[in-house]
PDB file of C-alpha atoms in Angstrom:
ATOM      1  CA  UNK A  18     -17.811   0.023 -10.421  1.00 43.00           C
ATOM      2  CA  UNK A  19     -19.955   1.276  -7.254  1.00 46.00           C
ATOM      3  CA  UNK A  20     -18.397  -1.380  -5.008  1.00 47.00           C
ATOM      4  CA  UNK A  21     -15.041   0.094  -5.541  1.00 44.00           C
ATOM      5  CA  UNK A  22     -16.291   3.520  -4.033  1.00 46.00           C
ATOM      6  CA  UNK A  23     -16.542   1.819  -0.556  1.00 69.00           C
ATOM      7  CA  UNK A  24     -12.866   0.531  -0.937  1.00 91.00           C
ATOM      8  CA  UNK A  25     -10.371   2.793   1.341  1.00 96.00           C
ATOM      9  CA  UNK A  26      -6.685   2.324   0.584  1.00 98.00           C
ATOM     10  CA  UNK A  27      -3.917   3.860   2.413  1.00 98.00           C
ATOM     11  CA  UNK A  28      -0.965   4.628   0.447  1.00 98.00           C
ATOM     12  CA  UNK A  29       2.673   5.003   2.332  1.00 98.00           C
ATOM     13  CA  UNK A  30       5.192   6.364  -0.138  1.00 97.00           C
ATOM     14  CA  UNK A  31       7.532   9.302   0.109  1.00 96.00           C
ATOM     15  CA  UNK A  32       8.520   9.796  -3.549  1.00 96.00           C
ATOM     16  CA  UNK A  33       6.264  12.409  -5.121  1.00 96.00           C
ATOM     17  CA  UNK A  34       6.149  10.990  -8.579  1.00 95.00           C
ATOM     18  CA  UNK A  35       5.271   7.432  -7.768  1.00 95.00           C
ATOM     19  CA  UNK A  36       3.001   8.879  -5.311  1.00 96.00           C
ATOM     20  CA  UNK A  37       1.119  10.796  -7.977  1.00 97.00           C
ATOM     21  CA  UNK A  38       1.130   7.936 -10.199  1.00 96.00           C
ATOM     22  CA  UNK A  39      -0.298   5.701  -7.664  1.00 98.00           C
ATOM     23  CA  UNK A  40      -3.094   8.353  -6.816  1.00 97.00           C
ATOM     24  CA  UNK A  41      -4.125   8.931 -10.266  1.00 97.00           C
ATOM     25  CA  UNK A  42      -4.348   5.093 -11.296  1.00 97.00           C
ATOM     26  CA  UNK A  43      -6.567   4.178  -8.150  1.00 97.00           C
ATOM     27  CA  UNK A  44      -8.662   7.223  -7.829  1.00 96.00           C
ATOM     28  CA  UNK A  45      -9.648   6.862 -11.636  1.00 95.00           C
ATOM     29  CA  UNK A  46     -10.823   3.231 -10.745  1.00 93.00           C
ATOM     30  CA  UNK A  47     -12.839   4.931  -7.872  1.00 92.00           C
ATOM     31  CA  UNK A  48     -10.689   3.881  -4.772  1.00 95.00           C
ATOM     32  CA  UNK A  49     -11.091   6.326  -1.712  1.00 95.00           C
ATOM     33  CA  UNK A  50      -7.035   6.979  -0.755  1.00 97.00           C
ATOM     34  CA  UNK A  51      -5.497   8.078   2.543  1.00 98.00           C
ATOM     35  CA  UNK A  52      -1.851   9.103   1.811  1.00 98.00           C
ATOM     36  CA  UNK A  53       1.172   9.049   4.285  1.00 97.00           C
ATOM     37  CA  UNK A  54       4.545   9.812   3.355  1.00 96.00           C
ATOM     38  CA  UNK A  55       6.396   8.869   6.784  1.00 95.00           C
ATOM     39  CA  UNK A  56       5.811   5.895   9.183  1.00 92.00           C
ATOM     40  CA  UNK A  57       4.421   8.467  11.875  1.00 92.00           C
ATOM     41  CA  UNK A  58       1.847   9.818   9.543  1.00 96.00           C
ATOM     42  CA  UNK A  59       0.867   6.158   8.533  1.00 95.00           C
ATOM     43  CA  UNK A  60       0.500   4.986  12.102  1.00 93.00           C
ATOM     44  CA  UNK A  61      -1.601   8.238  12.868  1.00 94.00           C
ATOM     45  CA  UNK A  62      -3.777   7.227   9.950  1.00 96.00           C
ATOM     46  CA  UNK A  63      -3.993   3.189  10.786  1.00 95.00           C
ATOM     47  CA  UNK A  64      -5.620   4.487  14.019  1.00 93.00           C
ATOM     48  CA  UNK A  65      -8.275   6.342  12.488  1.00 94.00           C
ATOM     49  CA  UNK A  66      -9.739   4.626   9.473  1.00 95.00           C
ATOM     50  CA  UNK A  67     -10.538   0.933   8.505  1.00 94.00           C
ATOM     51  CA  UNK A  68      -8.757   0.217   5.106  1.00 97.00           C
ATOM     52  CA  UNK A  69      -9.245  -2.515   2.642  1.00 96.00           C
ATOM     53  CA  UNK A  70      -5.456  -2.487   1.725  1.00 98.00           C
ATOM     54  CA  UNK A  71      -2.503  -0.722   2.516  1.00 98.00           C
ATOM     55  CA  UNK A  72       0.286   0.077  -0.179  1.00 98.00           C
ATOM     56  CA  UNK A  73       3.700   0.652   1.294  1.00 98.00           C
ATOM     57  CA  UNK A  74       7.409   1.432   0.540  1.00 97.00           C
ATOM     58  CA  UNK A  75      10.270  -0.020   2.602  1.00 96.00           C
ATOM     59  CA  UNK A  76      12.518   3.009   2.373  1.00 94.00           C
ATOM     60  CA  UNK A  77      10.686   5.757   4.389  1.00 93.00           C
ATOM     61  CA  UNK A  78      11.695   8.840   6.555  1.00 88.00           C
ATOM     62  CA  UNK A  79      11.858   8.096  10.190  1.00 85.00           C
ATOM     63  CA  UNK A  80      11.003   4.154  10.090  1.00 87.00           C
ATOM     64  CA  UNK A  81      10.691   1.587   7.423  1.00 94.00           C
ATOM     65  CA  UNK A  82       7.876  -0.362   5.773  1.00 96.00           C
ATOM     66  CA  UNK A  83       8.937  -3.267   7.653  1.00 97.00           C
ATOM     67  CA  UNK A  84       8.339  -1.705  10.988  1.00 95.00           C
ATOM     68  CA  UNK A  85       4.769  -0.334   9.870  1.00 96.00           C
ATOM     69  CA  UNK A  86       3.780  -3.894   8.525  1.00 97.00           C
ATOM     70  CA  UNK A  87       5.024  -5.153  11.894  1.00 95.00           C
ATOM     71  CA  UNK A  88       3.012  -2.886  13.779  1.00 94.00           C
ATOM     72  CA  UNK A  89      -0.423  -3.326  11.789  1.00 95.00           C
ATOM     73  CA  UNK A  90       0.159  -7.186  12.281  1.00 96.00           C
ATOM     74  CA  UNK A  91       0.317  -6.788  16.099  1.00 94.00           C
ATOM     75  CA  UNK A  92      -3.221  -5.861  16.398  1.00 85.00           C
ATOM     76  CA  UNK A  93      -5.618  -3.067  16.356  1.00 83.00           C
ATOM     77  CA  UNK A  94      -8.091  -2.014  13.783  1.00 89.00           C
ATOM     78  CA  UNK A  95      -6.235  -3.062  10.648  1.00 95.00           C
ATOM     79  CA  UNK A  96      -4.396  -6.025  11.757  1.00 95.00           C
ATOM     80  CA  UNK A  97      -5.935  -8.307   9.124  1.00 95.00           C
ATOM     81  CA  UNK A  98      -5.824  -5.707   6.123  1.00 97.00           C
ATOM     82  CA  UNK A  99      -4.061  -6.996   3.171  1.00 97.00           C
ATOM     83  CA  UNK A 100      -0.539  -5.090   2.505  1.00 98.00           C
ATOM     84  CA  UNK A 101       1.409  -4.927  -0.500  1.00 98.00           C
ATOM     85  CA  UNK A 102       4.861  -3.599  -0.535  1.00 98.00           C
ATOM     86  CA  UNK A 103       5.801  -1.238  -3.580  1.00 97.00           C
ATOM     87  CA  UNK A 104       9.637  -0.924  -3.501  1.00 96.00           C
ATOM     88  CA  UNK A 105      12.764  -0.480  -5.394  1.00 94.00           C
ATOM     89  CA  UNK A 106      14.393  -3.163  -3.144  1.00 92.00           C
ATOM     90  CA  UNK A 107      14.434  -6.302  -5.344  1.00 90.00           C
ATOM     91  CA  UNK A 108      17.277  -8.516  -3.613  1.00 94.00           C
ATOM     92  CA  UNK A 109      15.858 -12.006  -2.137  1.00 94.00           C
ATOM     93  CA  UNK A 110      16.392 -10.650   1.418  1.00 96.00           C
ATOM     94  CA  UNK A 111      14.509  -7.473   1.223  1.00 94.00           C
ATOM     95  CA  UNK A 112      11.520  -9.905  -0.516  1.00 95.00           C
ATOM     96  CA  UNK A 113      11.604 -12.527   2.255  1.00 97.00           C
ATOM     97  CA  UNK A 114      11.964 -10.000   5.106  1.00 97.00           C
ATOM     98  CA  UNK A 115       8.772  -8.302   3.741  1.00 97.00           C
ATOM     99  CA  UNK A 116       6.823 -11.581   3.783  1.00 97.00           C
ATOM    100  CA  UNK A 117       8.251 -12.643   7.129  1.00 97.00           C
ATOM    101  CA  UNK A 118       6.820  -9.709   8.927  1.00 97.00           C
ATOM    102  CA  UNK A 119       3.460  -9.702   7.405  1.00 97.00           C
ATOM    103  CA  UNK A 120       3.180  -8.564   3.693  1.00 98.00           C
ATOM    104  CA  UNK A 121       0.672 -10.181   1.333  1.00 97.00           C
ATOM    105  CA  UNK A 122       2.511  -9.350  -1.609  1.00 97.00           C
ATOM    106  CA  UNK A 123       5.668  -7.275  -3.087  1.00 97.00           C
ATOM    107  CA  UNK A 124       5.585  -5.272  -6.262  1.00 97.00           C
ATOM    108  CA  UNK A 125       8.668  -4.146  -7.638  1.00 95.00           C
ATOM    109  CA  UNK A 126       9.075  -0.413  -8.742  1.00 94.00           C
ATOM    110  CA  UNK A 127       9.114   0.396 -11.371  1.00 93.00           C
ATOM    111  CA  UNK A 128       5.568  -1.079 -11.668  1.00 95.00           C
ATOM    112  CA  UNK A 129       3.429  -0.915 -14.745  1.00 96.00           C
ATOM    113  CA  UNK A 130      -0.403   0.482 -14.014  1.00 96.00           C
ATOM    114  CA  UNK A 131      -2.065  -2.631 -15.277  1.00 97.00           C
ATOM    115  CA  UNK A 132       0.184  -4.566 -12.962  1.00 97.00           C
ATOM    116  CA  UNK A 133      -0.353  -2.362  -9.843  1.00 98.00           C
ATOM    117  CA  UNK A 134      -4.573  -2.437 -10.683  1.00 97.00           C
ATOM    118  CA  UNK A 135      -4.148  -6.112 -10.879  1.00 97.00           C
ATOM    119  CA  UNK A 136      -2.591  -6.756  -7.628  1.00 97.00           C
ATOM    120  CA  UNK A 137      -4.967  -4.441  -5.871  1.00 97.00           C
ATOM    121  CA  UNK A 138      -7.912  -5.879  -7.160  1.00 95.00           C
ATOM    122  CA  UNK A 139      -6.958  -9.148  -6.400  1.00 95.00           C
ATOM    123  CA  UNK A 140      -6.008  -8.520  -2.799  1.00 95.00           C
ATOM    124  CA  UNK A 141      -9.202  -6.482  -2.083  1.00 93.00           C
ATOM    125  CA  UNK A 142     -11.674  -8.536  -3.677  1.00 82.00           C
ATOM    126  CA  UNK A 143     -10.285 -11.921  -2.654  1.00 72.00           C
ATOM    127  CA  UNK A 144     -12.936 -12.630  -0.015  1.00 49.00           C
TER     128      UNK A 144
END
């Protein structure tokens, strides 16, 4: 379990209930978390910390998850960090666009806690 304490995850989510749920699940597993509720907050945190994983919603205030992913992938501190989109958008075009801009995985809301954990562990511990 100790290795998880060294893993930092950025959660970008503006829905308080989903944010609380993800926080509870991941903190219980020992992950360190940073929280952003807007794209602006996310970009600021991405410049300050190195992350093992980024979980982002698509529909966010002031910018969307696609723009955040694009900014991450253009270079800088977290350009190679795995990104999982966590979104209620479930149509084919939204999912494909997520992968086109650089996401590594797509988790549909509502999600089950075991599925969230499985995807997080899979992406963080892949290499």
